[in-house]
Tab-separated table of C-alpha atoms and ligand atoms in Angstrom:
chain	number	residue	atom	x	y	z
X	54	MET	CA	24.947	-13.761	-36.497
X	55	SER	CA	22.015	-11.919	-35.511
X	56	LYS	CA	20.343	-15.593	-34.694
X	57	LEU	CA	22.881	-16.487	-32.396
X	58	LYS	CA	22.273	-13.112	-30.236
X	59	ILE	CA	18.613	-13.444	-30.604
X	60	SER	CA	18.643	-17.057	-29.064
X	61	LEU	CA	20.880	-15.617	-26.602
X	62	LEU	CA	18.224	-12.743	-25.176
X	63	ALA	CA	15.920	-15.119	-25.447
X	64	VAL	CA	17.665	-17.724	-22.736
X	65	LEU	CA	18.250	-14.530	-20.246
X	66	ILE	CA	16.216	-14.439	-16.962
X	67	PHE	CA	14.716	-11.425	-16.095
X	68	ILE	CA	17.618	-8.968	-15.085
X	69	LEU	CA	14.717	-6.317	-14.821
X	70	SER	CA	14.381	-5.429	-11.341
X	71	ALA	CA	17.778	-5.200	-10.241
X	72	ALA	CA	16.761	-2.265	-8.152
X	73	VAL	CA	13.979	-3.898	-6.244
X	74	SER	CA	15.503	-4.841	-2.693
X	75	ALA	CA	14.163	-7.529	-0.782
X	76	SER	CA	10.416	-7.475	-0.502
X	77	ALA	CA	10.146	-9.298	2.837
X	78	GLU	CA	7.850	-6.660	5.203
X	79	GLN	CA	7.340	-6.958	8.640
X	80	MET	CA	3.904	-6.715	9.426
X	81	MET	CA	1.101	-7.896	12.051
X	82	LEU	CA	-1.411	-9.638	10.369
X	83	GLU	CA	-4.854	-9.932	12.012
X	84	TYR	CA	-6.767	-13.556	11.473
X	85	ASP	CA	-8.648	-16.397	12.963
X	86	GLY	CA	-9.303	-13.911	16.000
X	87	ALA	CA	-5.393	-13.041	16.535
X	88	LEU	CA	-2.531	-10.960	15.571
X	89	HIS	CA	0.351	-12.965	13.955
X	90	LEU	CA	3.823	-11.250	13.107
X	91	TYR	CA	4.227	-11.476	9.170
X	92	ASP	CA	7.860	-11.136	7.608
X	93	GLY	CA	7.226	-12.967	4.630
X	94	ASP	CA	7.256	-11.789	0.690
X	95	VAL	CA	4.961	-9.260	-0.161
X	96	TYR	CA	3.745	-9.138	-3.772
X	97	ASN	CA	2.330	-6.695	-5.915
X	98	LEU	CA	-1.066	-7.281	-7.623
X	99	VAL	CA	-1.474	-6.593	-11.942
X	100	VAL	CA	-4.861	-7.547	-13.046
X	101	ASN	CA	-5.490	-7.181	-16.831
X	102	ASN	CA	-2.853	-4.523	-16.716
X	103	HIS	CA	-4.070	-2.654	-13.817
X	104	GLU	CA	-1.848	-2.315	-10.322
X	105	ILE	CA	-4.371	-2.909	-7.677
X	106	TYR	CA	-3.942	-0.894	-4.654
X	107	THR	CA	-4.935	-2.562	-1.546
X	108	PRO	CA	-3.932	-2.445	2.113
X	109	MET	CA	-3.778	-5.973	2.219
X	110	LYS	CA	-1.464	-7.195	-0.694
X	111	PRO	CA	-0.676	-10.863	-2.095
X	112	ILE	CA	1.278	-12.934	1.195
X	113	GLU	CA	2.623	-16.453	1.221
X	114	PHE	CA	0.767	-18.720	3.285
X	115	ASN	CA	1.681	-22.252	3.885
X	116	ASP	CA	3.634	-21.509	1.279
X	117	ARG	CA	0.927	-20.468	-1.186
X	118	ALA	CA	0.133	-17.035	-2.474
X	119	LEU	CA	-2.871	-15.558	-1.407
X	120	VAL	CA	-4.364	-12.544	-2.828
X	121	PRO	CA	-7.806	-10.894	-1.870
X	122	VAL	CA	-10.579	-12.026	-3.801
X	123	ARG	CA	-12.687	-8.647	-3.662
X	124	GLU	CA	-10.269	-6.843	-5.435
X	125	VAL	CA	-9.481	-8.956	-8.186
X	126	PHE	CA	-13.110	-9.852	-9.216
X	127	GLU	CA	-14.226	-6.167	-8.850
X	128	GLU	CA	-11.081	-5.322	-11.557
X	129	LEU	CA	-12.802	-8.130	-13.752
X	130	GLY	CA	-16.034	-6.630	-13.432
X	131	ALA	CA	-17.852	-9.324	-10.986
X	132	SER	CA	-20.269	-8.194	-7.629
X	133	VAL	CA	-18.893	-9.435	-4.765
X	134	TYR	CA	-20.921	-10.102	-1.467
X	135	TYR	CA	-19.919	-11.198	1.957
X	136	ASN	CA	-22.551	-12.179	4.202
X	137	ASP	CA	-21.476	-11.895	7.615
X	138	SER	CA	-24.419	-13.896	9.537
X	139	ASN	CA	-22.693	-16.872	7.643
X	140	GLN	CA	-19.247	-15.828	6.498
X	141	THR	CA	-19.736	-16.696	2.487
X	142	VAL	CA	-18.123	-14.742	-0.478
X	143	GLU	CA	-20.232	-14.647	-3.491
X	144	ILE	CA	-18.823	-13.717	-6.695
X	145	SER	CA	-21.027	-13.284	-9.522
X	146	SER	CA	-20.034	-11.914	-12.749
X	147	ASP	CA	-22.208	-13.156	-16.514
X	148	ASP	CA	-20.591	-16.267	-16.649
X	149	THR	CA	-19.139	-16.800	-13.291
X	150	ASP	CA	-20.946	-17.519	-10.250
X	151	ILE	CA	-18.539	-18.422	-6.674
X	152	LEU	CA	-19.669	-19.238	-3.828
X	153	MET	CA	-17.149	-19.840	-0.960
X	154	THR	CA	-17.228	-19.742	2.964
X	155	ILE	CA	-14.876	-18.190	5.318
X	156	ASN	CA	-12.258	-21.313	7.030
X	157	ASN	CA	-13.462	-23.924	4.489
X	158	ASN	CA	-12.176	-25.577	1.982
X	159	ILE	CA	-15.182	-26.327	-0.281
X	160	ALA	CA	-16.230	-23.406	-2.815
X	161	TYR	CA	-19.047	-23.516	-5.279
X	162	VAL	CA	-18.436	-22.781	-8.995
X	163	ASN	CA	-21.311	-22.311	-11.069
X	164	GLY	CA	-22.909	-24.926	-8.896
X	165	VAL	CA	-20.370	-27.005	-8.940
X	166	ARG	CA	-18.627	-28.249	-5.703
X	167	THR	CA	-15.191	-27.717	-6.003
X	168	ALA	CA	-11.609	-28.395	-3.451
X	169	ILE	CA	-9.521	-24.910	-3.373
X	170	PRO	CA	-6.447	-26.506	-4.104
X	171	ASP	CA	-3.495	-26.798	-1.064
X	172	ASN	CA	-5.965	-27.054	1.354
X	173	VAL	CA	-5.701	-23.565	1.811
X	174	VAL	CA	-9.127	-22.207	3.395
X	175	PRO	CA	-10.003	-18.701	2.229
X	176	LYS	CA	-8.981	-16.674	5.206
X	177	LEU	CA	-10.510	-12.917	6.371
X	178	ILE	CA	-7.486	-11.762	6.520
X	179	ALA	CA	-6.406	-7.837	8.044
X	180	LYS	CA	-3.304	-5.909	8.032
X	181	ALA	CA	-3.435	-4.501	11.696
X	182	GLY	CA	-5.676	-1.199	11.632
X	183	GLU	CA	-7.017	-2.167	8.152
X	184	SER	CA	-9.831	-3.480	7.119
X	185	GLU	CA	-10.220	-7.557	6.542
X	186	LYS	CA	-9.964	-8.937	3.351
X	187	THR	CA	-11.295	-12.510	2.051
X	188	MET	CA	-7.602	-14.138	0.839
X	189	VAL	CA	-7.860	-17.027	-1.045
X	190	PRO	CA	-5.012	-19.354	-2.735
X	191	VAL	CA	-3.788	-17.876	-6.362
X	192	ARG	CA	-4.299	-21.300	-7.819
X	193	PHE	CA	-8.078	-21.739	-7.157
X	194	ILE	CA	-8.648	-18.539	-9.378
X	195	SER	CA	-5.973	-19.945	-12.041
X	196	GLU	CA	-7.432	-23.371	-12.013
X	197	SER	CA	-11.229	-23.230	-11.063
X	198	ILE	CA	-11.854	-19.951	-13.067
X	199	GLY	CA	-9.720	-20.323	-15.634
X	200	MET	CA	-7.589	-17.264	-15.738
X	201	ASN	CA	-4.325	-16.779	-16.699
X	202	VAL	CA	-1.780	-16.256	-13.543
X	203	GLU	CA	1.864	-15.192	-13.800
X	204	PHE	CA	4.370	-14.602	-11.151
X	205	ASP	CA	7.233	-12.373	-11.943
X	206	GLY	CA	9.811	-13.078	-8.910
X	207	ASP	CA	12.010	-10.203	-10.003
X	208	LEU	CA	8.910	-7.723	-10.339
X	209	LYS	CA	7.699	-8.907	-6.794
X	210	THR	CA	4.284	-8.875	-8.490
X	211	ILE	CA	1.289	-11.664	-9.126
X	212	PHE	CA	-0.239	-11.289	-12.667
X	213	ILE	CA	-3.580	-12.137	-12.898
X	214	ASN	CA	-5.135	-12.001	-16.935
X	215	SER	CA	-8.945	-13.080	-17.479
X	216	GLU	CA	-8.047	-14.472	-21.140
X	217	HIS	CA	-5.475	-16.489	-21.365
X	218	ASN	CA	-2.850	-14.789	-23.926
X	219	SER	CA	-2.575	-16.754	-27.065
X	220	SER	CA	0.756	-15.480	-27.754
X	221	ALA	CA	2.226	-16.238	-24.511
X	222	ALA	CA	0.814	-19.624	-23.877
X	223	ASN	CA	2.116	-20.862	-26.949
X	224	SER	CA	5.966	-20.620	-26.337
X	225	SER	CA	6.627	-21.743	-30.265
X	226	ALA	CA	5.110	-18.407	-31.138
X	227	ALA	CA	8.193	-17.503	-33.377
X	228	VAL	CA	9.273	-14.005	-32.238
X	229	LYS	CA	8.763	-11.324	-35.444
X	230	SER	CA	9.759	-8.187	-34.721
X	231	TYR	CA	12.268	-6.471	-32.584
X	232	ILE	CA	13.111	-3.783	-30.158
X	233	THR	CA	15.774	-1.985	-32.036
X	234	ALA	CA	16.101	1.390	-29.845
X	235	VAL	CA	15.585	2.866	-26.470
X	236	GLU	CA	15.853	6.302	-26.030
X	237	PRO	CA	15.578	8.937	-23.035
X	238	ILE	CA	14.567	12.124	-23.947
X	239	VAL	CA	15.076	14.859	-21.739
X	240	THR	CA	12.540	17.084	-22.483
X	241	ASP	CA	12.410	19.858	-19.630
X	242	ASP	CA	13.404	19.936	-15.839
X	243	ASN	CA	10.131	17.742	-14.748
X	244	HIS	CA	9.752	15.956	-18.189
X	245	VAL	CA	11.163	12.399	-19.515
X	246	GLN	CA	10.188	11.161	-22.506
X	247	ILE	CA	11.422	7.265	-23.517
X	248	LYS	CA	11.212	6.404	-27.144
X	249	ILE	CA	11.047	2.863	-27.908
X	250	THR	CA	11.820	2.032	-31.620
X	251	ALA	CA	10.530	-1.104	-32.890
X	252	SER	CA	11.356	-3.379	-36.108
X	253	GLY	CA	7.259	-4.327	-36.281
X	254	ASN	CA	3.845	-2.740	-35.182
X	255	VAL	CA	3.778	-1.809	-31.713
X	256	SER	CA	-0.070	-1.512	-31.434
X	257	GLY	CA	-0.151	-4.168	-29.222
X	258	TYR	CA	1.561	-3.077	-26.530
X	259	SER	CA	0.267	-2.591	-22.744
X	260	ALA	CA	1.668	-1.002	-20.053
X	261	PHE	CA	0.808	-0.423	-16.176
X	262	ASP	CA	2.897	1.163	-13.091
X	263	LEU	CA	4.827	-0.673	-10.044
X	264	ARG	CA	5.087	1.410	-6.593
X	265	ASP	CA	8.074	1.046	-4.130
X	266	PRO	CA	9.742	1.695	-5.963
X	267	GLY	CA	8.172	3.387	-8.700
X	268	ARG	CA	8.278	1.492	-11.909
X	269	ILE	CA	6.599	1.868	-15.472
X	270	VAL	CA	6.584	-1.158	-17.456
X	271	VAL	CA	5.777	-1.656	-20.935
X	272	ASP	CA	4.972	-5.010	-22.708
X	273	LEU	CA	5.438	-6.154	-26.281
X	274	PRO	CA	4.214	-9.420	-26.545
X	275	SER	CA	5.623	-11.547	-29.038
X	276	PHE	CA	8.521	-8.799	-29.325
X	277	GLY	CA	12.463	-9.628	-29.053
X	278	VAL	CA	15.099	-7.425	-28.565
X	279	MET	CA	18.022	-6.188	-31.177
X	280	ASN	CA	20.957	-4.420	-29.978
X	281	VAL	CA	19.658	-2.589	-27.235
X	282	ALA	CA	21.345	-2.049	-23.748
X	283	GLU	CA	20.265	-4.075	-21.102
X	284	ASN	CA	20.286	-0.594	-18.829
X	285	ILE	CA	20.035	2.695	-19.831
X	286	ALA	CA	21.087	5.277	-17.080
X	287	VAL	CA	18.794	8.154	-17.371
X	288	ASN	CA	19.175	10.128	-13.785
X	289	LYS	CA	17.226	12.867	-14.623
X	290	SER	CA	13.877	14.838	-13.597
X	291	GLY	CA	12.968	11.799	-11.198
X	292	VAL	CA	14.013	8.773	-14.309
X	293	SER	CA	16.901	6.905	-12.857
X	294	THR	CA	16.907	3.924	-15.165
X	295	VAL	CA	15.713	2.092	-18.090
X	296	ARG	CA	15.634	-1.660	-18.119
X	297	VAL	CA	15.052	-3.871	-21.361
X	298	GLY	CA	14.447	-7.355	-20.677
X	299	VAL	CA	13.156	-10.119	-22.997
X	300	THR	CA	11.181	-13.755	-22.411
X	301	PRO	CA	9.964	-16.348	-25.135
X	302	GLU	CA	6.443	-14.655	-24.636
X	303	ARG	CA	7.761	-10.660	-24.500
X	304	ALA	CA	9.868	-8.063	-24.356
X	305	ARG	CA	9.449	-5.751	-21.512
X	306	VAL	CA	10.512	-2.765	-20.936
X	307	VAL	CA	10.821	-1.371	-17.053
X	308	ILE	CA	11.619	2.327	-16.348
X	309	ASP	CA	12.503	3.146	-12.877
X	310	ALA	CA	10.837	6.415	-12.321
X	311	ASP	CA	9.710	8.225	-9.577
X	312	ALA	CA	6.247	9.471	-12.018
X	313	ALA	CA	3.344	12.274	-11.057
X	314	SER	CA	2.004	10.887	-13.812
X	315	TYR	CA	2.853	9.145	-17.401
X	316	ASN	CA	1.160	8.485	-21.242
X	317	VAL	CA	2.352	5.867	-23.356
X	318	ASN	CA	1.680	6.814	-27.389
X	319	ALA	CA	2.021	4.812	-30.175
X	320	VAL	CA	3.131	7.900	-32.540
X	321	SER	CA	3.493	5.792	-35.430
X	322	ASP	CA	3.282	1.827	-35.868
X	323	ASN	CA	7.029	1.461	-34.816
X	324	GLU	CA	7.399	3.933	-32.518
X	325	LEU	CA	6.109	4.134	-28.623
X	326	ILE	CA	6.673	7.228	-26.529
X	327	ILE	CA	6.201	6.943	-22.695
X	328	ASP	CA	6.062	10.439	-21.590
X	329	ILE	CA	6.869	10.905	-17.634
X	330	VAL	CA	5.791	13.424	-15.830
X	331	SER	CA	7.960	13.859	-12.471
X	332	LYS	CA	6.963	14.217	-9.050
X	333	VAL	CA	7.882	17.932	-8.349
X	334	ASN	CA	5.837	21.184	-6.769
X	335	PRO	CA	2.913	18.723	-5.132
X	336	VAL	CA	-0.246	21.176	-5.644
X	337	VAL	CA	-0.925	20.079	-1.660
X	338	ASN	CA	0.748	20.562	1.881
X	339	VAL	CA	1.693	17.159	2.482
X	340	GLU	CA	5.037	17.816	4.239
X	341	THR	CA	7.842	15.400	4.900
X	342	GLN	CA	10.874	17.324	5.513
X	343	VAL	CA	11.440	18.479	9.384
X	344	ALA	CA	14.473	20.653	10.298
X	345	ALA	CA	14.324	19.456	14.303
X	346	ALA	CA	15.943	16.150	15.212
X	347	VAL	CA	13.752	13.901	17.935
X	348	THR	CA	13.681	15.961	21.012
X	349	ASP	CA	16.121	14.406	23.625
X	350	PRO	CA	14.014	11.866	25.600
X	351	SER	CA	16.206	12.667	28.750
X	352	ALA	CA	13.626	15.399	29.729
X	353	PRO	CA	14.112	16.777	33.171
X	354	ALA	CA	12.540	14.926	35.931
X	355	GLY	CA	9.126	15.726	36.586
X	356	SER	CA	8.173	16.262	33.200
X	357	LYS	CA	6.022	14.076	31.650
X	358	LEU	CA	7.192	12.765	27.733
X	359	VAL	CA	4.672	12.704	24.931
X	360	VAL	CA	5.478	10.090	22.313
X	361	LEU	CA	3.759	10.874	18.798
X	362	ASP	CA	3.942	7.846	16.324
X	363	ALA	CA	2.917	8.582	12.384
X	364	GLY	CA	1.750	5.840	10.471
X	365	HIS	CA	3.230	3.919	8.010
X	366	GLY	CA	6.312	4.965	6.455
X	367	GLY	CA	8.681	4.219	4.161
X	368	GLN	CA	8.095	1.040	1.692
X	369	ASP	CA	4.747	0.865	3.840
X	370	SER	CA	2.709	3.896	2.104
X	371	GLY	CA	-0.819	2.978	3.970
X	372	ALA	CA	-4.102	4.335	2.492
X	373	ILE	CA	-3.438	5.745	-0.915
X	374	GLY	CA	-5.961	8.330	-2.212
X	375	SER	CA	-6.130	10.485	-5.093
X	376	LEU	CA	-6.721	14.349	-5.298
X	377	ASN	CA	-7.172	16.228	-8.242
X	378	GLY	CA	-5.313	13.429	-10.305
X	379	GLU	CA	-2.605	13.542	-7.563
X	380	THR	CA	-1.610	10.225	-5.711
X	381	ILE	CA	-1.868	11.297	-1.819
X	382	LEU	CA	-0.194	8.952	0.796
X	383	GLU	CA	-1.640	8.137	4.332
X	384	LYS	CA	2.179	8.309	5.375
X	385	ASP	CA	2.817	11.700	4.360
X	386	LEU	CA	-0.767	13.124	5.833
X	387	ALA	CA	0.089	11.601	8.897
X	388	LEU	CA	3.288	11.999	9.340
X	389	SER	CA	2.509	16.057	8.229
X	390	ILE	CA	0.108	16.439	10.971
X	391	THR	CA	1.980	14.483	13.719
X	392	LEU	CA	4.548	17.399	13.104
X	393	LYS	CA	2.662	19.747	13.615
X	394	THR	CA	1.101	17.946	16.940
X	395	LYS	CA	4.465	18.256	18.349
X	396	GLU	CA	4.881	21.896	17.081
X	397	ILE	CA	2.033	22.613	18.649
X	398	LEU	CA	2.620	20.900	22.026
X	399	GLU	CA	6.583	21.647	22.306
X	400	ASN	CA	4.525	25.728	22.026
X	401	ASN	CA	3.051	24.736	25.187
X	402	GLY	CA	5.482	23.358	27.050
X	403	CYS	CA	5.944	19.380	26.363
X	404	SER	CA	8.601	17.300	25.792
X	405	VAL	CA	7.676	15.554	22.215
X	406	MET	CA	9.723	12.433	20.866
X	407	LEU	CA	8.665	10.952	17.668
X	408	THR	CA	8.855	7.418	16.691
X	409	ARG	CA	9.721	8.574	13.054
X	410	SER	CA	10.595	12.412	11.823
X	411	ASP	CA	10.835	11.530	7.932
X	412	ASP	CA	10.318	9.049	5.684
X	413	THR	CA	11.405	5.945	6.990
X	414	PHE	CA	9.905	2.866	7.725
X	415	LYS	CA	9.457	1.770	11.649
X	416	THR	CA	7.965	-2.113	12.705
X	417	LEU	CA	4.673	-1.808	14.638
X	418	GLN	CA	6.734	-3.106	17.300
X	419	GLU	CA	9.547	-0.908	17.583
X	420	ARG	CA	7.348	2.203	17.499
X	421	PRO	CA	6.089	1.173	21.167
X	422	GLU	CA	9.061	0.088	22.364
X	423	MET	CA	11.276	3.803	21.650
X	424	ALA	CA	7.829	5.059	24.045
X	425	ASN	CA	8.809	2.033	27.033
X	426	ASN	CA	12.062	2.828	26.473
X	427	ALA	CA	11.828	6.103	26.998
X	428	ASN	CA	9.306	5.903	29.679
X	429	ALA	CA	7.131	7.938	28.120
X	430	ALA	CA	3.440	9.775	29.828
X	431	VAL	CA	1.478	8.888	26.888
X	432	PHE	CA	1.537	7.332	22.976
X	433	VAL	CA	-0.602	8.486	20.713
X	434	SER	CA	-0.295	6.999	17.115
X	435	ILE	CA	-2.205	8.916	14.041
X	436	HIS	CA	-3.339	7.698	10.863
X	437	ILE	CA	-5.894	8.142	7.937
X	438	ASN	CA	-8.868	5.863	7.566
X	439	SER	CA	-9.672	4.524	4.067
X	440	VAL	CA	-12.610	1.870	2.848
X	441	ASP	CA	-13.365	0.473	-0.242
X	442	ASN	CA	-16.233	1.578	-2.323
X	443	VAL	CA	-17.582	3.445	0.245
X	444	PRO	CA	-17.009	7.022	-0.887
X	445	THR	CA	-18.996	8.798	1.395
X	446	ALA	CA	-17.560	6.871	4.650
X	447	ASN	CA	-16.537	10.036	6.644
X	448	GLY	CA	-15.426	11.157	9.756
X	449	THR	CA	-12.828	10.966	12.910
X	450	GLU	CA	-12.307	8.170	15.127
X	451	VAL	CA	-9.845	7.243	17.980
X	452	TYR	CA	-9.326	3.868	19.440
X	453	TYR	CA	-7.644	1.775	22.001
X	454	ALA	CA	-6.696	-1.592	23.453
X	455	GLU	CA	-8.753	-1.999	26.412
X	456	THR	CA	-5.847	-4.714	27.285
X	457	ASN	CA	-2.890	-2.097	27.605
X	458	ASN	CA	-2.831	-0.647	30.831
X	459	GLY	CA	-4.792	-0.125	33.785
X	460	ASN	CA	-4.904	2.499	35.777
X	461	ALA	CA	-1.735	2.738	36.664
X	462	TYR	CA	-1.009	6.394	35.189
X	463	GLY	CA	-3.808	8.062	36.993
X	464	ALA	CA	-5.141	8.006	33.575
X	465	THR	CA	-6.396	4.774	31.250
X	466	SER	CA	-6.479	4.315	27.696
X	467	SER	CA	-9.760	5.180	27.214
X	468	ASN	CA	-9.247	8.749	29.296
X	469	LEU	CA	-7.016	9.574	26.407
X	470	ALA	CA	-8.931	8.666	23.420
X	471	GLU	CA	-12.261	10.213	24.663
X	472	ASN	CA	-10.169	13.474	25.189
X	473	ILE	CA	-8.563	13.510	21.917
X	474	LEU	CA	-11.628	12.501	20.083
X	475	GLU	CA	-13.646	14.888	21.907
X	476	ARG	CA	-10.893	17.880	21.308
X	477	MET	CA	-10.406	16.878	17.521
X	478	ILE	CA	-14.605	16.978	16.969
X	479	ALA	CA	-14.059	20.434	18.913
X	480	ASN	CA	-11.528	21.495	16.701
X	481	MET	CA	-11.937	20.248	13.249
X	482	ASN	CA	-15.780	20.154	13.351
X	483	SER	CA	-15.763	16.582	11.526
X	484	THR	CA	-18.243	13.462	12.129
X	485	ASN	CA	-18.084	11.982	15.454
X	486	ARG	CA	-17.465	7.867	14.760
X	487	GLU	CA	-16.764	7.640	18.488
X	488	VAL	CA	-14.157	5.772	20.448
X	489	LYS	CA	-13.770	2.386	19.738
X	490	THR	CA	-11.621	-0.504	20.635
X	491	ALA	CA	-8.899	-2.737	18.940
X	492	GLN	CA	-6.157	-4.969	19.509
X	493	HIS	CA	-3.656	-2.852	17.383
X	494	ALA	CA	0.076	-3.482	18.235
X	495	VAL	CA	1.176	-0.078	19.074
X	496	THR	CA	-1.471	0.591	21.540
X	497	ARG	CA	-1.810	-2.975	22.867
X	498	LEU	CA	1.812	-3.210	23.533
X	499	SER	CA	2.647	0.278	24.999
X	500	LYS	CA	2.918	0.144	28.463
X	501	MET	CA	1.541	4.159	29.353
X	502	PRO	CA	-2.000	5.559	27.967
X	503	ALA	CA	-2.064	4.619	24.390
X	504	ALA	CA	-4.564	5.960	21.583
X	505	LEU	CA	-4.739	5.891	17.749
X	506	ALA	CA	-6.402	8.441	16.194
X	507	GLU	CA	-7.758	7.825	12.360
X	508	VAL	CA	-8.145	11.711	11.507
X	509	GLY	CA	-10.546	10.775	8.472
X	510	PHE	CA	-10.716	9.353	5.509
X	511	ILE	CA	-8.366	9.237	2.376
X	512	THR	CA	-11.290	7.721	0.167
X	513	ASN	CA	-13.760	10.356	1.092
X	514	ASP	CA	-13.211	13.691	-1.831
X	515	GLU	CA	-14.211	16.383	0.729
X	516	GLU	CA	-12.072	15.152	3.795
X	517	LEU	CA	-9.051	14.292	1.520
X	518	ARG	CA	-9.412	17.876	0.033
X	519	ASN	CA	-9.851	19.240	4.187
X	520	MET	CA	-6.713	16.988	5.415
X	521	ALA	CA	-4.500	17.988	2.199
X	522	SER	CA	-5.071	21.358	3.392
X	523	SER	CA	-2.302	23.307	5.891
X	524	ASP	CA	-4.756	24.909	7.651
X	525	TYR	CA	-6.746	21.670	8.166
X	526	GLN	CA	-3.817	19.869	9.474
X	527	TYR	CA	-3.149	22.527	11.781
X	528	LYS	CA	-7.454	22.241	13.869
X	529	THR	CA	-6.333	18.692	13.729
X	530	ALA	CA	-2.881	19.113	14.954
X	531	GLN	CA	-4.584	21.421	18.044
X	532	GLY	CA	-7.303	18.692	18.864
X	533	ILE	CA	-4.679	15.927	19.566
X	534	ALA	CA	-2.218	18.319	21.435
X	535	GLU	CA	-5.295	19.559	23.490
X	536	GLY	CA	-6.551	16.080	24.639
X	537	ILE	CA	-3.209	14.889	25.182
X	538	MET	CA	-2.493	18.170	27.236
X	539	MET	CA	-6.056	17.914	29.282
X	540	THR	CA	-5.077	13.844	30.137
X	541	LEU	CA	-1.375	14.757	30.770
X	542	GLU	CA	-2.675	16.843	34.193
X	543	ASN	CA	-3.832	13.424	35.549
X	544	ILE	CA	-0.989	11.187	34.482
X	545	THR	CA	2.100	10.354	37.091
X	546	VAL	CA	4.754	8.661	35.279
X	547	PRO	CA	5.784	5.723	37.355
X	548	GLN	CA	9.834	5.316	38.021
X	549	GLN	CA	11.122	2.762	36.560
B	844	ZN	ZN1	-3.063	3.710	8.914
């Protein structure tokens, strides 16, 4: 009787991520010297049970999944060198040396000439405004380098493991132990524990977490599930549901939780407790709420409308930082600074429109379109910078797109960028990284003078601590507002 139940469970497909909405994401990608709209699937990346956070997540290219090679190999302990002059990428670890050339289908794996599968060549691809990543087909990693690659379409996740999991590889591995109970225990307002009880030893568990939406995943290899509901509602302290599923290889428990942190402990041979601290009382001043609605763009004739664009939002978190163990997202910092800039501009009699006033997603095309439709005088996008592996990188830079307009408004995008940077540095006292040009979609597609400010580096501890403080956010906002107001004096908005 119980045998029948088990075999039925074993063939159940994963229904684990019912909460995950479509992961297709619209974004602008820069490669081969041009910007391209990407609206295919975007995957999470988990390497040896660690989720890898990179602005350039795995994507599909010519129907093949591409993964960022540096992130994968650095997680595996290898060193990755990029040589700009001959466009080669070299990956070296104790037992592997791989040499690849950008846009070239031939790689050398431990000196052996190897064709990259599917005729997909390594490419330098950047999410607009972020740094370039070398992307290679995931099949190359699995076939040439002998790593175990697994897709989970429901979790929209690519798993890469440096060692073949023998129990997973051997599908005839008999299920010997079962999860027999999964119980949520609410301990206080911002604490939930999930207790997993099993019939066998649970010490071989593994755990990782995923974002957007937040999930904690606990796997028990070679375990089955016995008499446990597939969906357990919790709805307390940031934990919504616990989902329990099984494949021939493992039992998997997925906890839908907006967690600040979590811990998994084997409290006895057959009991696991996942301790989840919910995201409450953030220690830093990252405001994502705004009472005021978007300012009416039908401002009186003669007044000049300022459009402020808080970078990223919704499912697009932008760059990710960590301060005192707490995760800080670029989208939240950008919004907080944008709201303060709006407040200062309005106190000085300016009309301001926001492309987003809360944590919502807007495409890179919608943002300049709002400014164009409202016949705005200036467009200013606010972002936080990041760079991999250079924790000392710091400072403020402002971008404009050379092609976005001439001098039809009496001032150029270059004037706007110069003014904003000069006033930001004067108010913030940060390192001046100069005005730069780039083909960001938001500045390029705006008809009016447009600039994109990178306030500072979320990857620099000191700068992140500053940017998370209300005081520094006001200094930043003051600088941006002063630069805008200086430029507005010279702007005449052409009649539509
Ligand atoms: Zn950004």
